[in-house]
Coordinates of C-alpha atoms in Angstrom, one line a residue:
P10 CA 17.3 -4.3 -1.6
E11 CA 15.3 -6.1 1.1
K12 CA 11.9 -5.4 -0.4
L13 CA 12.9 -6.7 -3.8
Q14 CA 14.2 -9.9 -2.2
V15 CA 10.9 -10.3 -0.3
M16 CA 8.8 -9.7 -3.5
F17 CA 10.3 -12.6 -5.3
R18 CA 10.9 -14.9 -2.4
V19 CA 7.2 -14.8 -1.5
G20 CA 6.0 -14.9 -5.1
Y21 CA 8.3 -17.4 -6.8
A22 CA 11.1 -19.0 -4.7
A23 CA 12.5 -20.7 -7.8
L24 CA 12.5 -17.6 -10.0
H25 CA 15.9 -16.4 -11.0
L26 CA 16.6 -12.8 -11.8
K27 CA 19.3 -11.5 -14.1
L28 CA 20.2 -8.1 -12.9
I29 CA 21.8 -5.8 -15.5
G30 CA 22.5 -3.2 -12.9
I31 CA 21.4 -1.7 -9.6
T32 CA 22.1 1.7 -8.2
R33 CA 21.0 4.1 -5.4
V34 CA 19.6 7.4 -6.6
K35 CA 18.6 10.6 -4.8
T36 CA 17.3 12.5 -7.8
A37 CA 15.4 11.8 -10.9
S38 CA 18.3 12.9 -13.1
E39 CA 20.6 10.4 -11.5
A40 CA 18.1 7.6 -12.3
V41 CA 17.5 8.7 -15.9
E42 CA 21.3 8.9 -16.5
F43 CA 21.7 5.4 -15.2
L44 CA 18.9 4.1 -17.5
Q45 CA 20.4 5.8 -20.5
N46 CA 23.8 4.2 -19.8
L47 CA 22.1 0.8 -20.0
D48 CA 20.4 1.5 -23.3
K49 CA 23.0 1.1 -26.0
P50 CA 22.5 2.5 -29.5
G51 CA 20.9 0.0 -31.9
S52 CA 19.6 -2.2 -29.1
H53 CA 16.0 -3.3 -29.2
R54 CA 15.9 -5.1 -26.0
T55 CA 13.2 -4.6 -23.3
F56 CA 14.2 -3.3 -19.9
N57 CA 12.2 -4.3 -16.9
V58 CA 12.9 -1.5 -14.3
I59 CA 11.9 -1.8 -10.6
L60 CA 11.6 1.6 -8.9
D61 CA 12.0 0.9 -5.3
T62 CA 11.5 4.5 -4.3
K63 CA 9.0 6.8 -2.8
S64 CA 6.1 7.5 -5.1
S65 CA 7.0 11.1 -5.4
L66 CA 10.5 10.3 -6.7
A67 CA 9.1 7.6 -9.0
R68 CA 6.8 10.1 -10.6
D69 CA 9.7 12.5 -11.2
I70 CA 11.8 9.7 -12.7
L71 CA 9.0 8.7 -15.0
Q72 CA 8.3 12.2 -16.1
L73 CA 12.0 12.9 -16.9
H74 CA 12.3 9.6 -18.6
V75 CA 9.5 10.4 -21.0
H76 CA 11.1 13.8 -21.8
H77 CA 14.6 12.4 -22.5
T78 CA 13.8 9.0 -24.1
G79 CA 11.4 9.8 -26.8
V80 CA 10.1 7.0 -29.0
R81 CA 12.3 4.4 -27.3
K82 CA 10.4 4.8 -24.1
K83 CA 8.3 1.8 -25.2
N84 CA 11.4 -0.4 -24.6
Y85 CA 10.9 0.1 -20.8
N86 CA 8.5 -1.7 -18.4
F87 CA 8.4 -0.1 -15.0
L88 CA 7.3 -1.8 -11.8
L89 CA 6.6 0.4 -8.7
S90 CA 7.3 -1.2 -5.4
E91 CA 5.5 1.3 -3.2
P92 CA 1.6 1.5 -3.2
T93 CA 0.5 4.7 -4.8
L94 CA -2.7 6.8 -4.6
E95 CA -5.2 6.9 -7.5
K96 CA -4.1 10.4 -8.5
F97 CA -0.7 9.0 -9.5
W98 CA -2.4 7.0 -12.3
T99 CA -4.9 9.6 -13.5
L100 CA -2.7 12.6 -14.3
H101 CA -1.7 11.1 -17.7
E102 CA 1.9 12.4 -17.3
F103 CA 3.7 9.3 -18.5
G104 CA 2.7 9.0 -22.1
A105 CA 2.8 5.4 -23.4
L106 CA 5.1 4.1 -20.7
K107 CA 4.3 0.6 -19.5
I108 CA 3.9 0.9 -15.7
T109 CA 2.6 -1.6 -13.2
G110 CA 2.0 -0.9 -9.6
F111 CA -0.2 -1.2 -6.6
L112 CA -3.3 1.1 -6.2
A113 CA -3.5 1.8 -2.5
L114 CA -6.9 3.5 -2.3
P115 CA -10.2 2.8 -4.1
P116 CA -11.0 5.3 -7.0
D117 CA -13.6 8.1 -6.5
Y118 CA -13.4 7.9 -2.8
N119 CA -15.0 11.3 -1.9
R120 CA -14.2 11.1 1.8
V121 CA -10.5 11.0 0.9
K122 CA -10.8 14.3 -1.0
N123 CA -12.5 16.0 1.9
E124 CA -10.1 14.7 4.5
K125 CA -7.1 15.7 2.4
E126 CA -8.2 19.3 2.2
E127 CA -8.8 19.5 6.0
W128 CA -5.5 17.8 6.6
I129 CA -3.6 20.3 4.3
K130 CA -5.0 23.2 6.4
L131 CA -3.3 21.7 9.4
L132 CA -0.1 20.4 7.8
G133 CA 0.4 23.2 5.3
N134 CA 2.7 21.0 3.2
R135 CA 2.2 21.3 -0.6
S136 CA 4.1 20.1 -3.5
P137 CA 6.1 22.6 -5.7
N138 CA 3.1 22.9 -8.2
G139 CA 0.8 23.9 -5.4
D140 CA -1.2 20.7 -5.1
P141 CA -1.7 18.9 -1.8
D142 CA 1.3 16.7 -1.1
L143 CA 0.2 13.7 0.9
S144 CA 1.8 10.3 0.7
I145 CA 0.1 7.0 1.2
L146 CA 1.7 6.8 4.7
D147 CA -0.3 9.9 5.7
Y148 CA -3.6 8.1 5.0
Y149 CA -2.5 5.0 6.9
Y150 CA -1.4 7.2 9.8
H151 CA -4.8 8.8 9.8
D152 CA -6.5 5.5 10.0
A153 CA -4.2 4.3 12.8
A154 CA -5.2 7.3 14.8
L155 CA -8.9 6.9 14.0
F156 CA -8.8 3.2 15.0
L157 CA -7.0 4.0 18.4
T158 CA -9.3 6.9 19.1
K159 CA -12.4 4.7 18.7
A160 CA -10.7 1.9 20.8
V161 CA -10.0 4.3 23.6
W162 CA -13.6 5.7 23.5
A163 CA -14.9 2.1 23.7
L164 CA -12.6 1.3 26.5
F165 CA -13.9 4.1 28.7
H166 CA -17.6 3.6 27.7
R167 CA -17.4 -0.2 27.7
N168 CA -19.7 -0.5 24.7
I169 CA -18.0 -3.7 23.5
N170 CA -19.2 -7.0 24.9
I171 CA -16.1 -8.7 26.4
R172 CA -16.2 -12.0 28.2
P173 CA -15.5 -11.7 31.9
I174 CA -12.2 -12.9 33.1
P175 CA -12.8 -15.2 36.2
N176 CA -10.8 -15.6 39.4
L177 CA -9.4 -12.1 39.2
K178 CA -9.9 -9.5 41.9
P179 CA -10.3 -5.9 40.9
P180 CA -7.4 -3.7 41.9
Q181 CA -7.8 -1.2 44.8
I182 CA -8.6 2.3 43.5
S183 CA -7.4 5.3 45.5
N184 CA -10.1 7.5 44.0
P185 CA -13.5 5.9 44.2
S186 CA -15.0 8.4 41.8
M187 CA -12.7 7.5 39.0
T188 CA -14.2 5.1 36.4
D189 CA -12.4 1.8 36.6
C190 CA -11.9 0.6 33.1
F191 CA -9.0 -1.8 33.9
Q192 CA -10.6 -4.3 36.3
G193 CA -9.0 -7.8 36.1
N194 CA -6.3 -8.2 33.5
P195 CA -5.8 -4.8 31.9
D196 CA -3.6 -6.0 29.1
G197 CA -5.9 -8.8 28.2
R198 CA -9.0 -6.6 28.2
I199 CA -7.3 -3.9 26.0
A200 CA -6.2 -6.6 23.6
L201 CA -9.8 -8.0 23.4
I202 CA -11.2 -4.5 22.7
L203 CA -8.7 -4.0 19.9
K204 CA -9.6 -7.4 18.4
K205 CA -13.3 -6.6 18.6
M206 CA -13.0 -3.1 17.2
R207 CA -14.4 -2.4 13.8
V208 CA -14.0 0.8 11.8
E209 CA -16.2 0.8 8.7
S210 CA -15.2 4.1 7.1
G211 CA -11.4 4.3 7.2
L212 CA -9.6 6.2 4.4
T213 CA -7.9 2.9 3.5
G214 CA -11.1 0.9 3.8
K215 CA -12.6 -1.2 6.5
I216 CA -10.3 -1.7 9.5
Q217 CA -10.5 -4.8 11.7
Y218 CA -8.0 -7.3 13.2
S219 CA -7.8 -11.0 13.3
D220 CA -8.8 -12.8 16.5
T221 CA -5.8 -15.1 16.2
K222 CA -2.9 -12.9 15.0
A223 CA -1.9 -9.3 15.4
S224 CA -2.5 -8.3 11.8
R225 CA -5.2 -6.4 9.9
I226 CA -7.6 -8.3 7.8
N227 CA -9.9 -7.3 4.9
V228 CA -7.1 -5.4 3.2
N229 CA -7.5 -5.3 -0.6
L230 CA -4.6 -4.7 -2.9
T231 CA -5.4 -3.8 -6.5
I232 CA -2.7 -4.3 -9.2
V233 CA -3.0 -1.8 -12.0
Q234 CA -1.3 -1.1 -15.3
S235 CA -1.0 2.3 -17.0
T236 CA -2.5 3.0 -20.4
P237 CA -2.3 6.1 -22.6
T238 CA -5.7 7.2 -21.3
G239 CA -5.4 6.2 -17.7
Y240 CA -5.1 2.9 -16.0
Q241 CA -6.7 -0.5 -16.0
E242 CA -7.1 -3.0 -13.2
F243 CA -5.3 -6.3 -13.5
G244 CA -6.7 -7.9 -10.4
T245 CA -7.5 -7.5 -6.7
W246 CA -6.3 -9.7 -4.0
T247 CA -7.9 -10.0 -0.5
D248 CA -5.6 -10.6 2.4
T249 CA -6.5 -14.1 3.7
G250 CA -3.0 -14.7 5.0
S251 CA 0.1 -13.1 3.4
F252 CA -2.0 -12.2 0.4
G253 CA -2.1 -15.8 -0.8
G254 CA -5.8 -15.5 -1.2
I255 CA -8.8 -14.7 -3.2
R256 CA -8.4 -13.0 -6.6
R257 CA -11.3 -11.1 -8.0
H258 CA -11.1 -9.8 -11.5
N259 CA -13.6 -8.7 -14.1
G260 CA -16.5 -10.2 -12.1
L261 CA -15.1 -13.7 -12.4
K262 CA -15.8 -16.3 -9.7
P263 CA -13.3 -15.9 -6.9
Y264 CA -10.6 -18.6 -6.7
K265 CA -7.4 -19.2 -4.9
P266 CA -4.4 -19.1 -7.3
G267 CA -1.3 -21.1 -6.5
S268 CA 0.7 -18.0 -7.3
L269 CA 0.0 -14.7 -8.8
P270 CA 0.0 -14.9 -12.6
Q271 CA 2.1 -13.0 -15.0
I272 CA 1.1 -9.5 -15.9
S273 CA 1.3 -10.3 -19.7
E274 CA 3.0 -12.8 -21.9
N275 CA 5.7 -10.2 -22.8
N276 CA 6.8 -9.7 -19.2
I277 CA 9.1 -12.1 -17.4
L278 CA 8.5 -10.5 -14.0
R279 CA 5.9 -12.1 -11.7
I280 CA 4.9 -9.8 -8.9
T281 CA 3.4 -10.4 -5.5
T282 CA 2.6 -8.2 -2.6
I283 CA 5.1 -6.6 -0.2
E284 CA 4.3 -6.6 3.5
V285 CA 5.7 -3.5 5.1
S286 CA 4.6 -2.5 8.6
S287 CA 4.4 1.2 7.8
Y288 CA 1.9 0.5 4.9
F289 CA -0.5 -1.8 6.7
L290 CA -1.8 -1.2 10.2

């Protein structure tokens, strides 16, 4: 899969993977059947399994795997490729499974809870157990709309200080009473407004863009591991350019690692971030 290739090309170009098997699945039962076929009787090997699926399907696979595998579930280490919400890690549905993934939103973010309930009233989509069923994409879509709304408001109210563009004559306006927000070079001014726009209270954190490239900055990605009682943070990386940047962990002094370290001595997988346009604004 393309995302899997990107993960290891960006993280460790020299790392070689030995794939035991790869398959496409549509249901949790198909995935669990595939895993059971790999696990031969009497084998004590460890399986590193990458779930390159939506978080909802990954949750179903892990739940069914715990139910069918029993004590041998400790032989499996799961890596989730899609960022997940905090609720995914706090429901304690997966027993003693070893799961590593990306926490997409900060814990205990009260505004997320309030926004979710309001959004559910409009969308009306709920999961089979009655809980609100929102994916991480919904939260990023919300922030994209919030950012553009504030940018349009600033465009018409001109409350952002933008350098004047010299030697450009304003276009003729057929309706003199209409507010002219596009004097000079409209594309250039809109781009400047977007670059200067700051949204402090997005659901996915602070939103702002780089002055030199069309990408969002100040995006934190927290890597977490499951435990029988919840989850623990392994580390947080700040985007200073393709997530090659500053690691903050357990209050240690920030530093720039050459590459992301291993999750533990028992794992052979080294993970890095995935840049997917639908996840990051």
